[in-house]
PDB file of C-alpha atoms in Angstrom:
ATOM      1  CA  MET A  15      76.512 227.988 164.736  1.00  0.00           C
ATOM      2  CA  ALA A  16      76.194 226.609 161.187  1.00  0.00           C
ATOM      3  CA  GLN A  17      79.214 226.968 158.941  1.00  0.00           C
ATOM      4  CA  GLN A  18      78.820 229.647 156.259  1.00  0.00           C
ATOM      5  CA  ILE A  19      78.982 228.228 152.731  1.00  0.00           C
ATOM      6  CA  SER A  20      78.912 230.055 149.410  1.00  0.00           C
ATOM      7  CA  LYS A  21      75.846 229.738 147.161  1.00  0.00           C
ATOM      8  CA  LYS A  22      77.846 227.972 144.465  1.00  0.00           C
ATOM      9  CA  ARG A  23      79.215 225.345 146.877  1.00  0.00           C
ATOM     10  CA  LYS A  24      75.776 224.850 148.398  1.00  0.00           C
ATOM     11  CA  PHE A  25      74.155 224.050 145.025  1.00  0.00           C
ATOM     12  CA  VAL A  26      77.011 221.679 144.122  1.00  0.00           C
ATOM     13  CA  ALA A  27      76.763 219.947 147.532  1.00  0.00           C
ATOM     14  CA  ASP A  28      72.959 219.589 147.169  1.00  0.00           C
ATOM     15  CA  GLY A  29      73.378 218.107 143.672  1.00  0.00           C
ATOM     16  CA  VAL A  30      76.007 215.603 144.844  1.00  0.00           C
ATOM     17  CA  PHE A  31      73.794 214.615 147.806  1.00  0.00           C
ATOM     18  CA  LEU A  32      70.769 214.036 145.531  1.00  0.00           C
ATOM     19  CA  ALA A  33      72.823 212.055 142.976  1.00  0.00           C
ATOM     20  CA  GLU A  34      74.421 209.837 145.631  1.00  0.00           C
ATOM     21  CA  LEU A  35      71.123 209.231 147.428  1.00  0.00           C
ATOM     22  CA  ASN A  36      69.395 208.424 144.127  1.00  0.00           C
ATOM     23  CA  GLU A  37      72.162 205.946 143.211  1.00  0.00           C
ATOM     24  CA  MET A  38      71.955 204.230 146.611  1.00  0.00           C
ATOM     25  CA  LEU A  39      68.158 203.882 146.483  1.00  0.00           C
ATOM     26  CA  THR A  40      68.241 202.706 142.838  1.00  0.00           C
ATOM     27  CA  ARG A  41      70.566 199.848 143.770  1.00  0.00           C
ATOM     28  CA  GLU A  42      68.672 198.983 146.938  1.00  0.00           C
ATOM     29  CA  LEU A  43      65.063 199.335 145.735  1.00  0.00           C
ATOM     30  CA  GLY A  44      65.368 198.559 142.003  1.00  0.00           C
ATOM     31  CA  GLU A  45      63.313 195.355 142.327  1.00  0.00           C
ATOM     32  CA  ASP A  46      60.551 197.168 144.232  1.00  0.00           C
ATOM     33  CA  GLY A  47      59.725 199.568 141.416  1.00  0.00           C
ATOM     34  CA  PHE A  48      61.820 202.544 142.575  1.00  0.00           C
ATOM     35  CA  ALA A  49      60.731 205.546 140.505  1.00  0.00           C
ATOM     36  CA  GLY A  50      62.673 208.505 141.890  1.00  0.00           C
ATOM     37  CA  VAL A  51      63.349 210.485 145.041  1.00  0.00           C
ATOM     38  CA  GLU A  52      62.343 213.957 146.212  1.00  0.00           C
ATOM     39  CA  ILE A  53      64.028 215.936 149.020  1.00  0.00           C
ATOM     40  CA  ARG A  54      62.167 218.532 151.075  1.00  0.00           C
ATOM     41  CA  VAL A  55      64.190 220.570 153.564  1.00  0.00           C
ATOM     42  CA  THR A  56      62.261 222.097 156.461  1.00  0.00           C
ATOM     43  CA  PRO A  57      63.755 224.059 159.416  1.00  0.00           C
ATOM     44  CA  MET A  58      63.144 221.099 161.732  1.00  0.00           C
ATOM     45  CA  ARG A  59      64.138 218.111 159.578  1.00  0.00           C
ATOM     46  CA  THR A  60      64.998 216.869 156.077  1.00  0.00           C
ATOM     47  CA  GLU A  61      62.234 214.803 154.463  1.00  0.00           C
ATOM     48  CA  ILE A  62      63.179 212.255 151.776  1.00  0.00           C
ATOM     49  CA  ILE A  63      60.192 211.018 149.756  1.00  0.00           C
ATOM     50  CA  ILE A  64      60.815 207.746 147.892  1.00  0.00           C
ATOM     51  CA  ARG A  65      58.490 207.234 144.917  1.00  0.00           C
ATOM     52  CA  ALA A  66      57.889 203.558 144.123  1.00  0.00           C
ATOM     53  CA  THR A  67      55.307 201.290 142.503  1.00  0.00           C
ATOM     54  CA  ARG A  68      55.364 198.750 145.357  1.00  0.00           C
ATOM     55  CA  THR A  69      55.454 200.840 148.526  1.00  0.00           C
ATOM     56  CA  GLN A  70      54.731 197.875 150.828  1.00  0.00           C
ATOM     57  CA  ASN A  71      58.062 196.281 149.855  1.00  0.00           C
ATOM     58  CA  VAL A  72      59.862 199.596 150.455  1.00  0.00           C
ATOM     59  CA  LEU A  73      58.379 199.890 153.956  1.00  0.00           C
ATOM     60  CA  GLY A  74      59.185 196.262 154.803  1.00  0.00           C
ATOM     61  CA  GLU A  75      57.707 194.169 157.600  1.00  0.00           C
ATOM     62  CA  LYS A  76      56.315 196.573 160.265  1.00  0.00           C
ATOM     63  CA  GLY A  77      58.330 199.423 158.676  1.00  0.00           C
ATOM     64  CA  ARG A  78      61.644 197.708 159.356  1.00  0.00           C
ATOM     65  CA  ARG A  79      63.215 198.294 155.944  1.00  0.00           C
ATOM     66  CA  ILE A  80      62.486 202.017 155.804  1.00  0.00           C
ATOM     67  CA  ARG A  81      63.964 202.420 159.317  1.00  0.00           C
ATOM     68  CA  GLU A  82      67.135 200.665 158.111  1.00  0.00           C
ATOM     69  CA  LEU A  83      67.330 202.977 155.066  1.00  0.00           C
ATOM     70  CA  THR A  84      66.804 206.018 157.334  1.00  0.00           C
ATOM     71  CA  SER A  85      69.667 204.852 159.558  1.00  0.00           C
ATOM     72  CA  VAL A  86      71.971 204.284 156.535  1.00  0.00           C
ATOM     73  CA  ALA A  87      71.180 207.745 155.075  1.00  0.00           C
ATOM     74  CA  GLN A  88      71.699 209.402 158.480  1.00  0.00           C
ATOM     75  CA  LYS A  89      75.114 207.776 159.022  1.00  0.00           C
ATOM     76  CA  ARG A  90      76.338 208.263 155.436  1.00  0.00           C
ATOM     77  CA  PHE A  91      75.399 211.949 155.113  1.00  0.00           C
ATOM     78  CA  ASN A  92      76.194 212.908 158.757  1.00  0.00           C
ATOM     79  CA  PHE A  93      72.700 214.028 159.732  1.00  0.00           C
ATOM     80  CA  PRO A  94      72.086 214.695 163.459  1.00  0.00           C
ATOM     81  CA  ASP A  95      69.788 212.208 165.237  1.00  0.00           C
ATOM     82  CA  ASP A  96      66.071 212.462 164.320  1.00  0.00           C
ATOM     83  CA  SER A  97      66.732 215.152 161.692  1.00  0.00           C
ATOM     84  CA  VAL A  98      66.084 212.982 158.606  1.00  0.00           C
ATOM     85  CA  GLU A  99      62.815 211.214 157.799  1.00  0.00           C
ATOM     86  CA  LEU A 100      62.096 208.792 154.941  1.00  0.00           C
ATOM     87  CA  TYR A 101      58.623 208.376 153.434  1.00  0.00           C
ATOM     88  CA  ALA A 102      57.326 206.061 150.696  1.00  0.00           C
ATOM     89  CA  GLU A 103      54.915 207.434 148.100  1.00  0.00           C
ATOM     90  CA  LYS A 104      53.050 205.232 145.629  1.00  0.00           C
ATOM     91  CA  VAL A 105      53.319 206.059 141.911  1.00  0.00           C
ATOM     92  CA  MET A 106      49.728 206.508 140.745  1.00  0.00           C
ATOM     93  CA  ASN A 107      50.279 205.394 137.147  1.00  0.00           C
ATOM     94  CA  ARG A 108      53.430 203.317 136.676  1.00  0.00           C
ATOM     95  CA  GLY A 109      52.797 203.125 132.913  1.00  0.00           C
ATOM     96  CA  LEU A 110      53.646 206.842 132.659  1.00  0.00           C
ATOM     97  CA  CYS A 111      56.838 206.603 134.735  1.00  0.00           C
ATOM     98  CA  ALA A 112      59.969 206.108 132.587  1.00  0.00           C
ATOM     99  CA  VAL A 113      62.175 205.002 135.530  1.00  0.00           C
ATOM    100  CA  ALA A 114      59.704 202.270 136.544  1.00  0.00           C
ATOM    101  CA  GLN A 115      59.432 201.030 132.942  1.00  0.00           C
ATOM    102  CA  ALA A 116      63.223 201.041 132.420  1.00  0.00           C
ATOM    103  CA  GLU A 117      63.656 198.978 135.605  1.00  0.00           C
ATOM    104  CA  SER A 118      60.864 196.618 134.486  1.00  0.00           C
ATOM    105  CA  LEU A 119      62.570 196.121 131.096  1.00  0.00           C
ATOM    106  CA  ARG A 120      65.901 195.595 132.836  1.00  0.00           C
ATOM    107  CA  TYR A 121      64.561 192.724 134.941  1.00  0.00           C
ATOM    108  CA  LYS A 122      62.815 191.202 131.900  1.00  0.00           C
ATOM    109  CA  LEU A 123      66.127 191.102 130.015  1.00  0.00           C
ATOM    110  CA  LEU A 124      67.984 189.730 133.057  1.00  0.00           C
ATOM    111  CA  GLY A 125      65.344 186.996 133.214  1.00  0.00           C
ATOM    112  CA  GLY A 126      66.255 185.899 129.683  1.00  0.00           C
ATOM    113  CA  LEU A 127      63.274 187.305 127.748  1.00  0.00           C
ATOM    114  CA  ALA A 128      63.899 188.116 124.063  1.00  0.00           C
ATOM    115  CA  VAL A 129      64.757 191.806 123.508  1.00  0.00           C
ATOM    116  CA  ARG A 130      62.104 192.427 120.854  1.00  0.00           C
ATOM    117  CA  ARG A 131      59.329 190.803 122.885  1.00  0.00           C
ATOM    118  CA  ALA A 132      60.288 192.628 126.089  1.00  0.00           C
ATOM    119  CA  CYS A 133      60.432 196.031 124.359  1.00  0.00           C
ATOM    120  CA  TYR A 134      57.107 195.604 122.568  1.00  0.00           C
ATOM    121  CA  GLY A 135      55.521 194.547 125.875  1.00  0.00           C
ATOM    122  CA  VAL A 136      56.742 197.747 127.588  1.00  0.00           C
ATOM    123  CA  LEU A 137      55.697 199.847 124.590  1.00  0.00           C
ATOM    124  CA  ARG A 138      52.150 198.421 124.586  1.00  0.00           C
ATOM    125  CA  PHE A 139      51.754 198.822 128.362  1.00  0.00           C
ATOM    126  CA  VAL A 140      52.882 202.478 128.237  1.00  0.00           C
ATOM    127  CA  MET A 141      50.502 203.339 125.384  1.00  0.00           C
ATOM    128  CA  GLU A 142      47.579 201.575 127.109  1.00  0.00           C
ATOM    129  CA  SER A 143      48.296 203.624 130.261  1.00  0.00           C
ATOM    130  CA  GLY A 144      47.390 206.817 128.398  1.00  0.00           C
ATOM    131  CA  ALA A 145      50.733 208.092 127.067  1.00  0.00           C
ATOM    132  CA  LYS A 146      50.826 210.161 123.881  1.00  0.00           C
ATOM    133  CA  GLY A 147      54.004 208.464 122.638  1.00  0.00           C
ATOM    134  CA  CYS A 148      56.824 206.174 123.688  1.00  0.00           C
ATOM    135  CA  GLU A 149      60.332 205.300 122.497  1.00  0.00           C
ATOM    136  CA  VAL A 150      62.542 202.456 123.736  1.00  0.00           C
ATOM    137  CA  ILE A 151      66.184 202.102 122.601  1.00  0.00           C
ATOM    138  CA  VAL A 152      68.261 199.035 123.502  1.00  0.00           C
ATOM    139  CA  SER A 153      71.903 199.012 122.416  1.00  0.00           C
ATOM    140  CA  GLY A 154      74.812 196.630 122.918  1.00  0.00           C
ATOM    141  CA  LYS A 155      75.636 193.025 122.021  1.00  0.00           C
ATOM    142  CA  LEU A 156      72.067 191.876 121.512  1.00  0.00           C
ATOM    143  CA  ARG A 157      72.621 188.467 119.881  1.00  0.00           C
ATOM    144  CA  ALA A 158      75.812 188.412 117.828  1.00  0.00           C
ATOM    145  CA  GLN A 159      79.296 189.589 118.856  1.00  0.00           C
ATOM    146  CA  ARG A 160      78.774 192.832 116.964  1.00  0.00           C
ATOM    147  CA  ALA A 161      77.032 195.543 118.987  1.00  0.00           C
ATOM    148  CA  LYS A 162      73.988 197.207 117.468  1.00  0.00           C
ATOM    149  CA  SER A 163      71.099 199.404 118.490  1.00  0.00           C
ATOM    150  CA  MET A 164      67.367 198.630 118.269  1.00  0.00           C
ATOM    151  CA  LYS A 165      64.752 201.370 118.423  1.00  0.00           C
ATOM    152  CA  PHE A 166      61.058 200.806 119.146  1.00  0.00           C
ATOM    153  CA  LYS A 167      58.579 203.666 118.711  1.00  0.00           C
ATOM    154  CA  ASP A 168      54.865 204.238 119.039  1.00  0.00           C
ATOM    155  CA  GLY A 169      52.654 207.337 119.027  1.00  0.00           C
ATOM    156  CA  TYR A 170      53.773 210.972 118.928  1.00  0.00           C
ATOM    157  CA  MET A 171      57.142 212.167 120.268  1.00  0.00           C
ATOM    158  CA  ILE A 172      58.746 215.626 120.404  1.00  0.00           C
ATOM    159  CA  SER A 173      62.515 216.104 120.654  1.00  0.00           C
ATOM    160  CA  SER A 174      63.194 219.845 120.786  1.00  0.00           C
ATOM    161  CA  GLY A 175      62.034 223.064 122.383  1.00  0.00           C
ATOM    162  CA  HIS A 176      60.841 223.956 125.872  1.00  0.00           C
ATOM    163  CA  PRO A 177      57.869 221.489 125.928  1.00  0.00           C
ATOM    164  CA  VAL A 178      60.418 218.627 126.098  1.00  0.00           C
ATOM    165  CA  ASN A 179      61.134 219.637 129.724  1.00  0.00           C
ATOM    166  CA  GLN A 180      57.435 219.356 130.638  1.00  0.00           C
ATOM    167  CA  TYR A 181      56.138 216.549 128.428  1.00  0.00           C
ATOM    168  CA  ILE A 182      59.017 214.040 128.163  1.00  0.00           C
ATOM    169  CA  ASP A 183      59.879 211.657 130.993  1.00  0.00           C
ATOM    170  CA  GLY A 184      63.139 209.792 130.294  1.00  0.00           C
ATOM    171  CA  ALA A 185      65.290 207.165 131.992  1.00  0.00           C
ATOM    172  CA  VAL A 186      68.541 205.327 131.223  1.00  0.00           C
ATOM    173  CA  ARG A 187      69.536 201.977 132.743  1.00  0.00           C
ATOM    174  CA  HIS A 188      72.329 199.433 132.213  1.00  0.00           C
ATOM    175  CA  VAL A 189      71.857 195.665 132.140  1.00  0.00           C
ATOM    176  CA  LEU A 190      74.879 193.543 133.021  1.00  0.00           C
ATOM    177  CA  LEU A 191      74.481 190.367 130.964  1.00  0.00           C
ATOM    178  CA  ARG A 192      76.935 187.544 130.453  1.00  0.00           C
ATOM    179  CA  GLN A 193      77.983 188.685 126.969  1.00  0.00           C
ATOM    180  CA  GLY A 194      78.388 192.351 127.973  1.00  0.00           C
ATOM    181  CA  VAL A 195      76.501 195.443 129.040  1.00  0.00           C
ATOM    182  CA  LEU A 196      73.246 196.512 127.377  1.00  0.00           C
ATOM    183  CA  GLY A 197      72.022 200.102 127.510  1.00  0.00           C
ATOM    184  CA  ILE A 198      68.309 200.854 127.902  1.00  0.00           C
ATOM    185  CA  LYS A 199      66.797 204.252 127.149  1.00  0.00           C
ATOM    186  CA  VAL A 200      63.067 204.844 127.727  1.00  0.00           C
ATOM    187  CA  LYS A 201      61.289 208.063 126.710  1.00  0.00           C
ATOM    188  CA  ILE A 202      57.600 208.611 127.438  1.00  0.00           C
ATOM    189  CA  MET A 203      55.616 211.562 126.106  1.00  0.00           C
ATOM    190  CA  LEU A 204      52.788 212.466 128.470  1.00  0.00           C
ATOM    191  CA  ASP A 205      49.427 213.740 127.270  1.00  0.00           C
ATOM    192  CA  TRP A 206      48.055 217.191 128.081  1.00  0.00           C
ATOM    193  CA  ASP A 207      45.888 217.141 131.205  1.00  0.00           C
ATOM    194  CA  PRO A 208      44.167 220.434 132.177  1.00  0.00           C
ATOM    195  CA  LYS A 209      43.957 219.163 135.796  1.00  0.00           C
ATOM    196  CA  GLY A 210      47.732 218.435 135.836  1.00  0.00           C
ATOM    197  CA  LYS A 211      47.425 214.904 137.288  1.00  0.00           C
ATOM    198  CA  GLN A 212      48.289 212.544 134.391  1.00  0.00           C
ATOM    199  CA  GLY A 213      50.405 215.086 132.512  1.00  0.00           C
ATOM    200  CA  PRO A 214      51.374 218.782 132.219  1.00  0.00           C
ATOM    201  CA  SER A 215      48.597 221.354 132.619  1.00  0.00           C
ATOM    202  CA  THR A 216      50.096 223.703 129.990  1.00  0.00           C
ATOM    203  CA  PRO A 217      49.104 222.757 126.418  1.00  0.00           C
ATOM    204  CA  LEU A 218      51.640 222.328 123.614  1.00  0.00           C
ATOM    205  CA  PRO A 219      52.458 225.665 121.923  1.00  0.00           C
ATOM    206  CA  ASP A 220      51.351 224.397 118.487  1.00  0.00           C
ATOM    207  CA  LEU A 221      47.944 223.247 119.761  1.00  0.00           C
ATOM    208  CA  VAL A 222      45.188 225.022 117.829  1.00  0.00           C
ATOM    209  CA  THR A 223      41.684 224.995 119.309  1.00  0.00           C
ATOM    210  CA  ILE A 224      38.853 225.916 116.911  1.00  0.00           C
ATOM    211  CA  HIS A 225      35.832 227.154 118.856  1.00  0.00           C
ATOM    212  CA  PRO A 226      32.326 226.603 117.438  1.00  0.00           C
ATOM    213  CA  PRO A 227      30.741 229.769 115.970  1.00  0.00           C
ATOM    214  CA  LYS A 228      28.437 231.742 118.247  1.00  0.00           C
ATOM    215  CA  ASP A 229      24.703 231.838 117.525  1.00  0.00           C
ATOM    216  CA  GLU A 230      23.937 235.240 116.042  1.00  0.00           C
ATOM    217  CA  ASP A 231      20.537 236.899 115.807  1.00  0.00           C
ATOM    218  CA  GLU A 232      19.361 237.205 112.206  1.00  0.00           C
ATOM    219  CA  PHE A 233      18.807 240.803 111.072  1.00  0.00           C
ATOM    220  CA  LEU A 234      16.230 241.284 108.319  1.00  0.00           C
ATOM    221  CA  ARG A 235      17.312 243.592 105.506  1.00  0.00           C
ATOM    222  CA  PRO A 236      14.918 246.605 105.116  1.00  0.00           C
ATOM    223  CA  LEU A 237      12.878 246.680 101.920  1.00  0.00           C
ATOM    224  CA  ALA A 238      13.577 249.325  99.256  1.00  0.00           C
ATOM    225  CA  ALA A 239      10.095 250.863  99.792  1.00  0.00           C
ATOM    226  CA  GLU A 240      10.791 251.392 103.512  1.00  0.00           C
ATOM    227  CA  ILE A 241      14.108 253.121 102.714  1.00  0.00           C
ATOM    228  CA  ALA A 242      12.321 255.456 100.239  1.00  0.00           C
ATOM    229  CA  VAL A 243       9.661 256.441 102.833  1.00  0.00           C
ATOM    230  CA  ALA A 244      12.340 257.187 105.425  1.00  0.00           C
TER     231      ALA A 244
END
């Protein structure tokens, strides 16, 4: 018989599980374009879907790596045997995924690329992928001993209201360099997509659509003589 747990404790436990799993997979699969994790609980088993840009690297040779990750997750979170399953899902458009772009920028900076050049490269790639706007903030000891913050922007970006939850995809990453830690913040504003594939299907509340006027039949005005006869 399963142990009874209060609703509050259950939500806290689920949040801690998701955060810990996300942290583990970020460290393990950062180089393979890890872009987030989704957990689906069914009566039979728990399904963990790993979103990544390079799914072949996540699966490993003959699926070896994903089996290792399944075993690690099962032992760490005390799942019964064969009750947890890991799947890899490919990110369709990595240019619109903030986590993938933050990781990409992180590895560029670790490789020694200049901050300005790396940020403008990410910015251009995101905008070419069909985003409505993008913002990249890098802060820390960039060149001198004094820490400062650099902000790179392009396109249209909203910062308040309910649409932020639907339209803005954000990610924060830390880069451990020799001179200190740099902070990376990437925000991508998606474009409206009625089909809901490349962006939210609900339009922005301030979007005004002007419809073309309808074709109306012309009515001829009656002549004064006709009115008099009537």
